[in-house]
PDB file of C-alpha atoms in Angstrom:
ATOM      1  CA  GLN A  28     123.547  87.380 142.853  1.00 86.00           C
ATOM      2  CA  VAL A  29     125.975  86.666 139.991  1.00 95.00           C
ATOM      3  CA  GLN A  30     127.553  89.401 137.913  1.00 97.00           C
ATOM      4  CA  LEU A  31     129.853  89.433 134.867  1.00 97.00           C
ATOM      5  CA  VAL A  32     131.757  92.648 134.206  1.00 96.00           C
ATOM      6  CA  GLU A  33     133.668  93.247 130.966  1.00 96.00           C
ATOM      7  CA  SER A  34     136.479  95.722 130.447  1.00 96.00           C
ATOM      8  CA  GLY A  35     139.127  96.602 127.878  1.00 97.00           C
ATOM      9  CA  GLY A  36     137.084  97.796 124.919  1.00 97.00           C
ATOM     10  CA  GLY A  37     137.867 100.940 123.015  1.00 97.00           C
ATOM     11  CA  LEU A  38     138.825 102.540 119.708  1.00 98.00           C
ATOM     12  CA  VAL A  39     141.812 101.184 117.786  1.00 98.00           C
ATOM     13  CA  GLN A  40     143.225 101.480 114.289  1.00 98.00           C
ATOM     14  CA  PRO A  41     143.235  98.533 111.891  1.00 98.00           C
ATOM     15  CA  GLY A  42     146.102  96.210 112.765  1.00 98.00           C
ATOM     16  CA  GLY A  43     146.012  97.225 116.407  1.00 98.00           C
ATOM     17  CA  SER A  44     145.375  95.127 119.501  1.00 98.00           C
ATOM     18  CA  LEU A  45     143.039  95.058 122.485  1.00 98.00           C
ATOM     19  CA  ARG A  46     142.687  92.756 125.462  1.00 98.00           C
ATOM     20  CA  LEU A  47     139.225  92.200 126.903  1.00 98.00           C
ATOM     21  CA  SER A  48     138.625  90.923 130.417  1.00 98.00           C
ATOM     22  CA  CYS A  49     135.514  89.529 132.068  1.00 98.00           C
ATOM     23  CA  ALA A  50     135.378  88.879 135.794  1.00 97.00           C
ATOM     24  CA  ALA A  51     132.636  86.882 137.466  1.00 97.00           C
ATOM     25  CA  SER A  52     131.546  87.630 141.010  1.00 97.00           C
ATOM     26  CA  GLY A  53     128.798  86.739 143.450  1.00 96.00           C
ATOM     27  CA  SER A  54     127.531  83.546 145.051  1.00 95.00           C
ATOM     28  CA  ILE A  55     129.262  81.203 142.598  1.00 96.00           C
ATOM     29  CA  ARG A  56     129.804  77.514 143.234  1.00 95.00           C
ATOM     30  CA  SER A  57     131.622  76.739 139.976  1.00 94.00           C
ATOM     31  CA  ILE A  58     132.054  77.971 136.398  1.00 96.00           C
ATOM     32  CA  ASN A  59     131.993  75.648 133.406  1.00 95.00           C
ATOM     33  CA  THR A  60     132.366  77.058 129.882  1.00 96.00           C
ATOM     34  CA  MET A  61     133.144  80.740 129.367  1.00 97.00           C
ATOM     35  CA  ALA A  62     132.844  82.499 126.038  1.00 98.00           C
ATOM     36  CA  TRP A  63     132.905  85.760 124.124  1.00 98.00           C
ATOM     37  CA  TYR A  64     130.153  86.792 121.730  1.00 98.00           C
ATOM     38  CA  ARG A  65     129.817  89.908 119.631  1.00 98.00           C
ATOM     39  CA  GLN A  66     127.043  91.792 117.897  1.00 98.00           C
ATOM     40  CA  ALA A  67     127.565  94.337 115.144  1.00 97.00           C
ATOM     41  CA  PRO A  68     124.895  96.892 114.145  1.00 92.00           C
ATOM     42  CA  GLY A  69     122.162  95.246 112.124  1.00 94.00           C
ATOM     43  CA  LYS A  70     123.541  91.751 112.674  1.00 96.00           C
ATOM     44  CA  GLN A  71     122.781  88.851 114.976  1.00 97.00           C
ATOM     45  CA  ARG A  72     124.936  88.017 117.953  1.00 97.00           C
ATOM     46  CA  GLU A  73     127.649  85.492 117.086  1.00 97.00           C
ATOM     47  CA  LEU A  74     130.058  83.319 119.020  1.00 98.00           C
ATOM     48  CA  VAL A  75     133.637  84.576 118.815  1.00 98.00           C
ATOM     49  CA  ALA A  76     135.489  82.158 121.084  1.00 98.00           C
ATOM     50  CA  GLY A  77     134.820  79.691 123.873  1.00 98.00           C
ATOM     51  CA  ILE A  78     136.904  77.937 126.502  1.00 98.00           C
ATOM     52  CA  THR A  79     136.100  74.990 128.764  1.00 96.00           C
ATOM     53  CA  ILE A  80     137.110  74.609 132.384  1.00 91.00           C
ATOM     54  CA  GLY A  81     139.964  72.423 131.121  1.00 90.00           C
ATOM     55  CA  SER A  82     141.096  75.202 128.738  1.00 91.00           C
ATOM     56  CA  VAL A  83     139.941  73.534 125.523  1.00 96.00           C
ATOM     57  CA  THR A  84     139.206  76.367 123.089  1.00 98.00           C
ATOM     58  CA  ASN A  85     137.236  77.014 119.941  1.00 98.00           C
ATOM     59  CA  TYR A  86     137.095  80.050 117.658  1.00 98.00           C
ATOM     60  CA  ALA A  87     134.992  81.494 114.901  1.00 98.00           C
ATOM     61  CA  ASP A  88     136.715  81.078 111.541  1.00 98.00           C
ATOM     62  CA  SER A  89     136.864  84.846 111.108  1.00 97.00           C
ATOM     63  CA  VAL A  90     139.131  85.313 114.144  1.00 98.00           C
ATOM     64  CA  LYS A  91     141.330  82.205 114.052  1.00 98.00           C
ATOM     65  CA  GLY A  92     144.993  83.099 114.209  1.00 97.00           C
ATOM     66  CA  ARG A  93     144.244  86.616 115.452  1.00 98.00           C
ATOM     67  CA  PHE A  94     142.331  86.171 118.724  1.00 98.00           C
ATOM     68  CA  THR A  95     143.251  84.116 121.779  1.00 98.00           C
ATOM     69  CA  ILE A  96     140.879  83.223 124.601  1.00 98.00           C
ATOM     70  CA  SER A  97     142.196  82.238 128.020  1.00 97.00           C
ATOM     71  CA  ARG A  98     140.976  81.971 131.603  1.00 97.00           C
ATOM     72  CA  ASP A  99     142.178  82.219 135.166  1.00 96.00           C
ATOM     73  CA  ASN A 100     139.991  79.931 137.243  1.00 94.00           C
ATOM     74  CA  ALA A 101     141.306  81.232 140.552  1.00 94.00           C
ATOM     75  CA  LYS A 102     140.310  84.767 139.549  1.00 96.00           C
ATOM     76  CA  LYS A 103     137.073  83.646 137.849  1.00 96.00           C
ATOM     77  CA  THR A 104     138.122  85.676 134.840  1.00 97.00           C
ATOM     78  CA  VAL A 105     138.167  85.078 131.082  1.00 97.00           C
ATOM     79  CA  TYR A 106     140.272  87.083 128.633  1.00 98.00           C
ATOM     80  CA  LEU A 107     140.215  87.744 124.917  1.00 98.00           C
ATOM     81  CA  GLN A 108     143.459  88.924 123.351  1.00 98.00           C
ATOM     82  CA  MET A 109     142.632  90.492 119.991  1.00 98.00           C
ATOM     83  CA  ASN A 110     145.464  91.143 117.543  1.00 98.00           C
ATOM     84  CA  ASP A 111     145.530  92.416 113.961  1.00 98.00           C
ATOM     85  CA  LEU A 112     142.105  93.958 114.413  1.00 98.00           C
ATOM     86  CA  LYS A 113     140.027  94.669 111.334  1.00 98.00           C
ATOM     87  CA  PRO A 114     137.084  97.032 110.759  1.00 97.00           C
ATOM     88  CA  GLU A 115     134.871  93.943 110.502  1.00 97.00           C
ATOM     89  CA  ASP A 116     135.644  93.244 114.171  1.00 98.00           C
ATOM     90  CA  THR A 117     133.735  96.358 115.223  1.00 98.00           C
ATOM     91  CA  ALA A 118     130.936  95.267 117.549  1.00 98.00           C
ATOM     92  CA  VAL A 119     129.734  95.118 121.114  1.00 98.00           C
ATOM     93  CA  TYR A 120     131.497  92.198 122.775  1.00 98.00           C
ATOM     94  CA  TYR A 121     129.640  90.212 125.426  1.00 98.00           C
ATOM     95  CA  CYS A 122     130.985  87.845 128.032  1.00 98.00           C
ATOM     96  CA  ASN A 123     129.061  84.629 128.662  1.00 98.00           C
ATOM     97  CA  ALA A 124     129.539  82.006 131.360  1.00 97.00           C
ATOM     98  CA  ASP A 125     127.866  78.755 132.371  1.00 97.00           C
ATOM     99  CA  ILE A 126     127.651  79.057 136.148  1.00 96.00           C
ATOM    100  CA  ARG A 127     126.349  76.994 139.033  1.00 94.00           C
ATOM    101  CA  ARG A 128     125.319  79.190 141.931  1.00 94.00           C
ATOM    102  CA  VAL A 129     125.733  78.363 145.584  1.00 93.00           C
ATOM    103  CA  GLY A 130     122.629  76.515 146.743  1.00 93.00           C
ATOM    104  CA  VAL A 131     121.376  75.870 143.197  1.00 92.00           C
ATOM    105  CA  VAL A 132     121.617  72.508 141.431  1.00 91.00           C
ATOM    106  CA  MET A 133     121.205  73.600 137.807  1.00 93.00           C
ATOM    107  CA  TRP A 134     123.752  75.340 135.603  1.00 94.00           C
ATOM    108  CA  SER A 135     122.651  78.643 134.084  1.00 95.00           C
ATOM    109  CA  ASP A 136     123.973  81.037 131.439  1.00 96.00           C
ATOM    110  CA  TYR A 137     124.942  84.530 132.535  1.00 97.00           C
ATOM    111  CA  TRP A 138     125.782  87.542 130.380  1.00 97.00           C
ATOM    112  CA  GLY A 139     127.790  90.693 130.864  1.00 97.00           C
ATOM    113  CA  GLN A 140     126.577  94.131 129.832  1.00 97.00           C
ATOM    114  CA  GLY A 141     128.921  94.303 126.851  1.00 97.00           C
ATOM    115  CA  THR A 142     131.902  96.434 125.893  1.00 97.00           C
ATOM    116  CA  GLN A 143     132.265  98.389 122.644  1.00 98.00           C
ATOM    117  CA  VAL A 144     135.149  97.608 120.298  1.00 98.00           C
ATOM    118  CA  THR A 145     135.592  99.973 117.369  1.00 98.00           C
ATOM    119  CA  VAL A 146     138.244  99.427 114.693  1.00 98.00           C
ATOM    120  CA  SER A 147     138.615 102.438 112.443  1.00 96.00           C
ATOM    121  CA  SER A 148     141.265 104.601 110.813  1.00 92.00           C
TER     122      SER A 148
END
């Protein structure tokens, strides 16, 4: 089986920083795009940042200049460095990865369980 496990969430004051991590494990052949999504109460899930296997990145306009996504392919891990956090960033953050399993031809999307980020004074 394939599993994505997020860590690094918590409570911070406005202007503070957090670093989220997401590690993939299991019978994995390869990992293509990895991404971070978030969902605030009463709102739909939205894409925060994505990164290709070649480290090409894209960001939501609301986080450009504040967040940085990166990956370590050897460790099968994606990171999200979040700086200058704002109350509007409060949400559950979910890791997503496009993964090809051992013995399976097709690529499939996998999701982590989510980690809570709360920005409040």
